[in-house]
Short mmCIF file of C-alpha atoms and ligand atoms in Angstrom, two decimals:
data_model
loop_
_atom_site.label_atom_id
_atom_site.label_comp_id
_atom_site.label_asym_id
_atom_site.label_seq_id
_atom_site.Cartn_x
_atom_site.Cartn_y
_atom_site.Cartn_z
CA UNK A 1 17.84 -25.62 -31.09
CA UNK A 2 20.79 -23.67 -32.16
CA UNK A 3 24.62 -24.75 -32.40
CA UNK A 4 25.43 -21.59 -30.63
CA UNK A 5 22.91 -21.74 -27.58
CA UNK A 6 23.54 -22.53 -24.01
CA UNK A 7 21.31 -23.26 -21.31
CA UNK A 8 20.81 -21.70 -17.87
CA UNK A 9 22.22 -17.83 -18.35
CA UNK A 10 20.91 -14.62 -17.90
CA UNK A 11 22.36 -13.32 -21.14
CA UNK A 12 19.55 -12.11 -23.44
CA UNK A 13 18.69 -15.39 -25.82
CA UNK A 14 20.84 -17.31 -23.62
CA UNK A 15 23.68 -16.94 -26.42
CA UNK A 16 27.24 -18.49 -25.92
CA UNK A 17 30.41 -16.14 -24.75
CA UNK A 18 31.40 -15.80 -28.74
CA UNK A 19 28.42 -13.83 -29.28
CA UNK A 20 27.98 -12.11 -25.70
CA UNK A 21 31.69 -10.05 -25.33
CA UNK A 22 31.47 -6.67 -24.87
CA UNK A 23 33.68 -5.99 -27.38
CA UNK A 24 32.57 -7.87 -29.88
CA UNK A 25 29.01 -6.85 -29.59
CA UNK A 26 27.00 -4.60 -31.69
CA UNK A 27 23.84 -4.56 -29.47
CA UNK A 28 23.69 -4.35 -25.48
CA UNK A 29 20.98 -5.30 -23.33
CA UNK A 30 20.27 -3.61 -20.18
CA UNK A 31 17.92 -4.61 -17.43
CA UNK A 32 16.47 -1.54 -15.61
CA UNK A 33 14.21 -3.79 -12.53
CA UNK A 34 12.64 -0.45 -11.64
CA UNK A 35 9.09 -0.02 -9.37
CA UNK A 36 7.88 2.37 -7.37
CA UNK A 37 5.21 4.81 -8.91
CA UNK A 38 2.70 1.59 -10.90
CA UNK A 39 -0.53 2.34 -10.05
CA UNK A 40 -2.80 -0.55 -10.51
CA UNK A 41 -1.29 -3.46 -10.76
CA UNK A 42 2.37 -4.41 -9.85
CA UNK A 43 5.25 -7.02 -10.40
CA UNK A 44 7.19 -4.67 -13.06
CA UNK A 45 10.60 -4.94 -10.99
CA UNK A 46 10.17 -8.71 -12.29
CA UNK A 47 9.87 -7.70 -15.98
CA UNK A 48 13.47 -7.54 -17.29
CA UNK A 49 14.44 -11.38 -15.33
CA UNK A 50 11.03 -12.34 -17.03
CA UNK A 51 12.05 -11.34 -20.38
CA UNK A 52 15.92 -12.72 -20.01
CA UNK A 53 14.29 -16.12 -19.46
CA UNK A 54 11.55 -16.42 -21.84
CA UNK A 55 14.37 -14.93 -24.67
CA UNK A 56 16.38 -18.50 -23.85
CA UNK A 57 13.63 -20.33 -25.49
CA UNK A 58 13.31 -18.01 -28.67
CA UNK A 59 14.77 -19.46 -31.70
CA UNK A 60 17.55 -17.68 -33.02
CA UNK A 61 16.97 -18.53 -36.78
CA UNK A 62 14.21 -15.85 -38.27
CA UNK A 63 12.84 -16.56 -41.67
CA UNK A 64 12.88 -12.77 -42.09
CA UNK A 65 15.98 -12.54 -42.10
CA UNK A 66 17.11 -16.20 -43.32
CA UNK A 67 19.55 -16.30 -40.82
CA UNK A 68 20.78 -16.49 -37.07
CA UNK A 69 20.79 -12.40 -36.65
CA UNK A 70 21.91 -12.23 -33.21
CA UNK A 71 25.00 -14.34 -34.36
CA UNK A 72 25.48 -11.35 -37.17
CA UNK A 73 25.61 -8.27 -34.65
CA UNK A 74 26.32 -9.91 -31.36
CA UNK A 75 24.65 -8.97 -28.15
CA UNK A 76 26.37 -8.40 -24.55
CA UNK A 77 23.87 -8.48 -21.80
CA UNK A 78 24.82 -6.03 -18.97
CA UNK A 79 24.12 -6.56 -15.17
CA UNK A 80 21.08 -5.31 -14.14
CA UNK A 81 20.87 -1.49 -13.10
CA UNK A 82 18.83 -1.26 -9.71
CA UNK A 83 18.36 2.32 -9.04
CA UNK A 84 18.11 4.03 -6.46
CA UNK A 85 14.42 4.21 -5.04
CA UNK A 86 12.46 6.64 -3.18
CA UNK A 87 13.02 9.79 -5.28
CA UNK A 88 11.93 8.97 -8.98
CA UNK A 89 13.51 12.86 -9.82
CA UNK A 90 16.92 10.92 -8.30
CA UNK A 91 16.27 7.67 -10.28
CA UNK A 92 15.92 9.22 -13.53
CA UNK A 93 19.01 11.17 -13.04
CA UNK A 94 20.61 7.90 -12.48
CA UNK A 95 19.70 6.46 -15.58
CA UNK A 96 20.49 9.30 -17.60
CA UNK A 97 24.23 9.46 -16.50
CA UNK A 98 24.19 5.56 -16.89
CA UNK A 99 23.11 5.89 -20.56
CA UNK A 100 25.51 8.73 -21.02
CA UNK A 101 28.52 7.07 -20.27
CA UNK A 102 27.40 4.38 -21.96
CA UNK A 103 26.82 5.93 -25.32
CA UNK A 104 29.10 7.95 -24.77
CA UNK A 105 32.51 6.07 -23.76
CA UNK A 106 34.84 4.62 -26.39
CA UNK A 107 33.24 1.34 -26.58
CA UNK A 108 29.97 2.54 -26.86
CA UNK A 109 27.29 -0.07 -28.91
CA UNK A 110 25.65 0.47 -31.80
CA UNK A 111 22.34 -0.48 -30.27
CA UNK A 112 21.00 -0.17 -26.68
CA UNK A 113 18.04 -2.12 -25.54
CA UNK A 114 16.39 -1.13 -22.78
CA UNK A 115 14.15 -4.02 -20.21
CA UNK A 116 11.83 -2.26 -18.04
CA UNK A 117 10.62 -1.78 -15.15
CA UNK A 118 8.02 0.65 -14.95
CA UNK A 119 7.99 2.94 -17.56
CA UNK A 120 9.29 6.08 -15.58
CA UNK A 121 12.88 4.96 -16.55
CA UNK A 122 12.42 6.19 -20.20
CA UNK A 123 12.74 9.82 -19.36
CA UNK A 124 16.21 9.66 -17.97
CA UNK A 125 17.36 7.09 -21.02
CA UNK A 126 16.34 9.48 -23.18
CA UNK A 127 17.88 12.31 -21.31
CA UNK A 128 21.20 10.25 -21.39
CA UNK A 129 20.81 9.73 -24.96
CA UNK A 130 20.45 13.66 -25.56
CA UNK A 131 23.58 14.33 -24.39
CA UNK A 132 25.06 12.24 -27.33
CA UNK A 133 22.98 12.90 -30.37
CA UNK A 134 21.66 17.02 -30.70
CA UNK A 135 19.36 17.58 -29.96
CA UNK A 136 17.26 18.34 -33.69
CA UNK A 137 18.30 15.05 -34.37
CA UNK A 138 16.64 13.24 -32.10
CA UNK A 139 12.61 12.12 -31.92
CA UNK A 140 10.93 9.51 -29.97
CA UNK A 141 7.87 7.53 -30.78
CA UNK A 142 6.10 6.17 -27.97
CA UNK A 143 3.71 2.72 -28.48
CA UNK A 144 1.54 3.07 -25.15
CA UNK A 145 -1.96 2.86 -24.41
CA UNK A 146 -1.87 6.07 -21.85
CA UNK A 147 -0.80 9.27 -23.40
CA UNK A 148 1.42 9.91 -19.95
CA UNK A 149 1.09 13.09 -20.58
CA UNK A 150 0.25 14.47 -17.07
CA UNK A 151 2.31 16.94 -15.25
CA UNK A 152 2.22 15.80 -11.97
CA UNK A 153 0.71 12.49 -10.80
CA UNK A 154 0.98 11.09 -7.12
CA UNK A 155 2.70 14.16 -6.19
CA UNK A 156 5.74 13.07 -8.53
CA UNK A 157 6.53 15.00 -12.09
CA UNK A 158 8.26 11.51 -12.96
CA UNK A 159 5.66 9.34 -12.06
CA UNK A 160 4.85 6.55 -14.87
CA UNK A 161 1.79 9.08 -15.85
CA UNK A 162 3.88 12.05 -16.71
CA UNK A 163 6.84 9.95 -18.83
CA UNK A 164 5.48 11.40 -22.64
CA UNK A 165 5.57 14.80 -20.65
CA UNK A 166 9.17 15.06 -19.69
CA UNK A 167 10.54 13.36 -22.67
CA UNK A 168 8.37 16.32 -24.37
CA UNK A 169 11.13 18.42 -22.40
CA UNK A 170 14.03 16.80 -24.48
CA UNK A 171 12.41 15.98 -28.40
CA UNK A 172 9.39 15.81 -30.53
CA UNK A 173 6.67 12.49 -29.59
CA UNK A 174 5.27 10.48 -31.93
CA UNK A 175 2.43 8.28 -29.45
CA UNK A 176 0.71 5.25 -31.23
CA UNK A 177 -2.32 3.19 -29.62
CA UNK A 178 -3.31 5.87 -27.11
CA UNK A 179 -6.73 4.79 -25.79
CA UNK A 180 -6.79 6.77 -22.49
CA UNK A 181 -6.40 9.67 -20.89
CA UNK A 182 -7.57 12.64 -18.49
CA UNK A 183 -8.88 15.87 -19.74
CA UNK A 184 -5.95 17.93 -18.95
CA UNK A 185 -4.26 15.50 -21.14
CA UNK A 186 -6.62 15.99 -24.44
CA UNK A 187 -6.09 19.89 -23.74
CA UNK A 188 -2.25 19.32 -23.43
CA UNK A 189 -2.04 17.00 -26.33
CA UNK A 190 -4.01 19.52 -28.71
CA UNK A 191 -1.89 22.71 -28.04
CA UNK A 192 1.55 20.75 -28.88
CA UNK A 193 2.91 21.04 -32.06
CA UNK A 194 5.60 18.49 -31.32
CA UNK A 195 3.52 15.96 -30.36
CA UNK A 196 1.52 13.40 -32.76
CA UNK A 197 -1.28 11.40 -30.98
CA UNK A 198 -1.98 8.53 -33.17
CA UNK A 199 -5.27 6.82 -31.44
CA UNK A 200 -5.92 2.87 -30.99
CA UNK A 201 -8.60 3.02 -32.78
CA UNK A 202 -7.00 5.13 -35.80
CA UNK A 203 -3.59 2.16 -35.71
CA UNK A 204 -4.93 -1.15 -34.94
CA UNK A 205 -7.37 -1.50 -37.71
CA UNK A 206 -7.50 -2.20 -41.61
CA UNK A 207 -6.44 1.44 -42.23
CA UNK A 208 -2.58 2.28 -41.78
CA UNK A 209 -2.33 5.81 -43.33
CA UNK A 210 -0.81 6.73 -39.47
CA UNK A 211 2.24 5.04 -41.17
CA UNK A 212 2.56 7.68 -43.59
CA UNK A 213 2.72 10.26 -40.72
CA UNK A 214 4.97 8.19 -39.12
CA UNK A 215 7.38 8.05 -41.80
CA UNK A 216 7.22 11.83 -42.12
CA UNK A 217 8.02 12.13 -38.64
CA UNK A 218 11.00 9.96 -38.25
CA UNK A 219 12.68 10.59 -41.94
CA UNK A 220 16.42 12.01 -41.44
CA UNK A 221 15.71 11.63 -37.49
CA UNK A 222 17.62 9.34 -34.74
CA UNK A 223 14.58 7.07 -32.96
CA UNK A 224 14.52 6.40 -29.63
CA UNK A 225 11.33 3.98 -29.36
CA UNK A 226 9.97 3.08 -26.24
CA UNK A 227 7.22 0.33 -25.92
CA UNK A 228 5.07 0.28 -23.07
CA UNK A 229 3.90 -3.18 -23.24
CA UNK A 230 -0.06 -2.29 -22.65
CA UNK A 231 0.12 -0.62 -26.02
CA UNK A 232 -0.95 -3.88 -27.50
CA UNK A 233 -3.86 -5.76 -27.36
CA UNK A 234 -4.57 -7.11 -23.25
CA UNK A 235 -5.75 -10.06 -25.53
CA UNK A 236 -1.95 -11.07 -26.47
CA UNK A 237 -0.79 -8.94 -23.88
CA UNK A 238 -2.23 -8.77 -20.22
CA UNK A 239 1.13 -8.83 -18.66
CA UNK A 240 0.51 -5.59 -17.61
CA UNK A 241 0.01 -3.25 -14.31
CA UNK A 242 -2.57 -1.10 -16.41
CA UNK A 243 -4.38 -2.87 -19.04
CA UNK A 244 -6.79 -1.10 -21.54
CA UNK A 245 -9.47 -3.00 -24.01
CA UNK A 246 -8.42 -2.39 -27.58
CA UNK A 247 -4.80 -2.02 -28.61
CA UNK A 248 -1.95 -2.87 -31.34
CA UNK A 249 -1.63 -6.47 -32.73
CA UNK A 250 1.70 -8.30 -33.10
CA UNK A 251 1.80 -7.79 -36.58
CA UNK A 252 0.89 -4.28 -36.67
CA UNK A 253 3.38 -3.73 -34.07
CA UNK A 254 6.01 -4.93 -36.19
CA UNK A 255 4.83 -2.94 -39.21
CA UNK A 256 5.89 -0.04 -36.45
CA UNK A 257 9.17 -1.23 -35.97
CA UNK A 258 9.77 -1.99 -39.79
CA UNK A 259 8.67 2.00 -40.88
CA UNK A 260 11.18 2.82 -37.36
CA UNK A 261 13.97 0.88 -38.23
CA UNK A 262 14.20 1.20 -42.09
CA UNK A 263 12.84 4.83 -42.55
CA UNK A 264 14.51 6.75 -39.67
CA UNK A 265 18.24 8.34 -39.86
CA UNK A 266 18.67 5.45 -37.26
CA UNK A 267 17.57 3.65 -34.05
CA UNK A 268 20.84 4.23 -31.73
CA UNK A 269 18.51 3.19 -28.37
CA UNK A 270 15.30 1.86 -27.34
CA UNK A 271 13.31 0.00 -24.23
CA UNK A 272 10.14 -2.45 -23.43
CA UNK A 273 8.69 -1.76 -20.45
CA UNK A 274 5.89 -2.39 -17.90
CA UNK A 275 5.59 -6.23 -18.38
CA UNK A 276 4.55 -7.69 -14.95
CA UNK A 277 4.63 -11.24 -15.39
CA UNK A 278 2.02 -13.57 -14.20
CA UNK A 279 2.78 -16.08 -12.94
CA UNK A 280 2.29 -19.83 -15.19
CA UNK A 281 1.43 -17.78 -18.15
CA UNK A 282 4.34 -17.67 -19.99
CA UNK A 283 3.06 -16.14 -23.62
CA UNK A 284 2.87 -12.51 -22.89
CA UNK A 285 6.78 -13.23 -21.75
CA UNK A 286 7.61 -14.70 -24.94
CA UNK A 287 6.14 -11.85 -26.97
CA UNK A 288 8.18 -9.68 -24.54
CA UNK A 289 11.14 -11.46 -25.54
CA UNK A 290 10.70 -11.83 -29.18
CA UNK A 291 10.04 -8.40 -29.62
CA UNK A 292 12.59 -7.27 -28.58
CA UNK A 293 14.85 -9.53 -30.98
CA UNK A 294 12.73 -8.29 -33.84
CA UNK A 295 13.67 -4.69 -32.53
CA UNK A 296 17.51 -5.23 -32.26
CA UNK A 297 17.54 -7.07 -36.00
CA UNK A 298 15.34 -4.97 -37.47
CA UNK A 299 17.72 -1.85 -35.97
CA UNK A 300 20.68 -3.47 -37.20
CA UNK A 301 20.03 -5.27 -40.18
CA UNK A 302 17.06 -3.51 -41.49
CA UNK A 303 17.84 -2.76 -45.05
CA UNK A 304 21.29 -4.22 -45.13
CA UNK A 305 19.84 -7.86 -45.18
CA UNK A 306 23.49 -9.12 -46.83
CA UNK A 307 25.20 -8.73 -43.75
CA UNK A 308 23.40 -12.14 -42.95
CA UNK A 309 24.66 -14.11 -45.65
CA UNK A 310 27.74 -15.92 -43.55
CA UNK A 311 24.22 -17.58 -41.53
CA UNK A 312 22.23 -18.78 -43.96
CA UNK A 313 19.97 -21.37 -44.09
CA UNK A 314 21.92 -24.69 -45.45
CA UNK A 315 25.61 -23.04 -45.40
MN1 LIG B 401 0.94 2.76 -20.48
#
């Protein structure tokens, strides 16, 4: 275990206050405990406390990097953000002026993460994070197994079901691992030009020419990526209110991130959402967790793999 970690905190990887301050950190983590519209089944609201503890027990050393990254960029965990509930229109409106003054205030980070909660919440992040980057700069890709593309579900237009349809209101999606979806959906879907549908069956197997599309897609753009967590295989993954056979493996979700991170114009913001936790099976937490370390290093060191050198192995 690490020089630099402590035990019982709710800092993301449980790091010591040298690492954590708000001013010295490039990368903050929010916690966004938000449920109201899940369909199936529930337990999202405990997704973000889930993830906080499970990233305590992640190593911070990672060969890929041959150092401690999060001791590189620094990461300041923020208090959770508990919106307000019963109008989702009200929450999302929330979260975008959150995320605007965020990103937008003179000690802005480099990187925000984003722990969900049900999906829903990535509409208004996005929204916030419009009002900082123009808006041609900005695209979003989308790792999901439901293309959320409805207009209107459960008499909400920001139900969980509709988020890829109101971020379509802000930027271009790029969706990857989509394996269902309604009718109205497919018919959506095809008369979109700024929408890319990559299918489960067309990203989680031998073939990754999607990759190439991606790349097109993202080159000279800012990334906002959101990952709903039933994206990936239920196998590895059935943390989840709404889980669908078939789906993205942990390695070809990282080949994702890698093309994201080192391809794009930059990744300024991005969440995990929709893990519901159950409970004595810790796994799906962990992968929670870790991924979202391999997001933030990948974001900030991606490319620029000196900036490690001062943690090296054996120094
Ligand atoms: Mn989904």
């Amino acid at each position: 275990m690490s020089q630099h970690k402590r035990e019982a905190d709710r800092s993301f990887l449980g790091l010591s206050d040298v690492a954590t301050r708000a001013e010295r950190a490039r990368a903050w983590v929010l916690p966004v405990p938000y449920e109201a519209t899940t369909s199936y089944g529930s337990g999202t609201r405990e997704g973000p406390s889930a993830i906080l503890a499970a990233s305590g027990q992640l190593e911070l050393f990672d060969r890929e990097f041959d150092c401690e990254p999060a001791m590189v960029y620094g990461i300041h965990t923020v208090g959770p953000l508990i919106p307000v509930q019963g109008s989702h229109e009200a929450m999302v409106d929330e979260i975008r002026d959150v995320v605007a003054d965020m990103l937008g205030g003179d000690r802005a980070p480099e990187l925000l993460a984003v722990l969900g909660g049900e999906h829903t919440i990535s509409d208004g992040i996005v929204r916030g994070l419009a009002s900082v980057i123009p808006a041609d700069e900005l695209v979003v890709v989308q790792v999901d197994a439901h293309a959320d593309l409805r207009d209107e579900y459960g008499g909400s237009r920001f139900s969980h079901a509709c988020t890829a349809r109101r971020i379509l209101e802000t930027c271009p999606v790029f969706q990857i691992g989509i394996r269902s979806m309604s009718v109205d959906e497919e018919a959506f879907r095809r008369s979109r030009k700024e929408l890319k549908t990559v299918f489960a069956e067309d990203a989680a197997g031998h073939d990754v020419s999607f990759l190439e599309d991606l790349r097109g897609f993202i080159r000279g753009k800012k990334v906002y990526m959101t990952i709903d967590l039933d994206g990936l295989d239920p196998a590895i993954m059935p943390s989840v209110g709404t889980p669908e056979p078939g789906g993205l493996s942990w390695d070809r979700t990282l080949d994702i991130v890698r093309v994201v991170c080192s391809e794009s114009a930059g990744v300024p913001a991005f969440d995990v959402v929709e893990l519901a936790p159950i409970r004595g099976l810790h796994a799906p937490d962990f992968l929670a967790a870790k991924l979202v370390y391999k997001i933030l290093s990948h974001a900030l060191l991606g490319g620029r793999l000196r900036e490690c050198d001062s943690t090296k192995a054996g120094k």
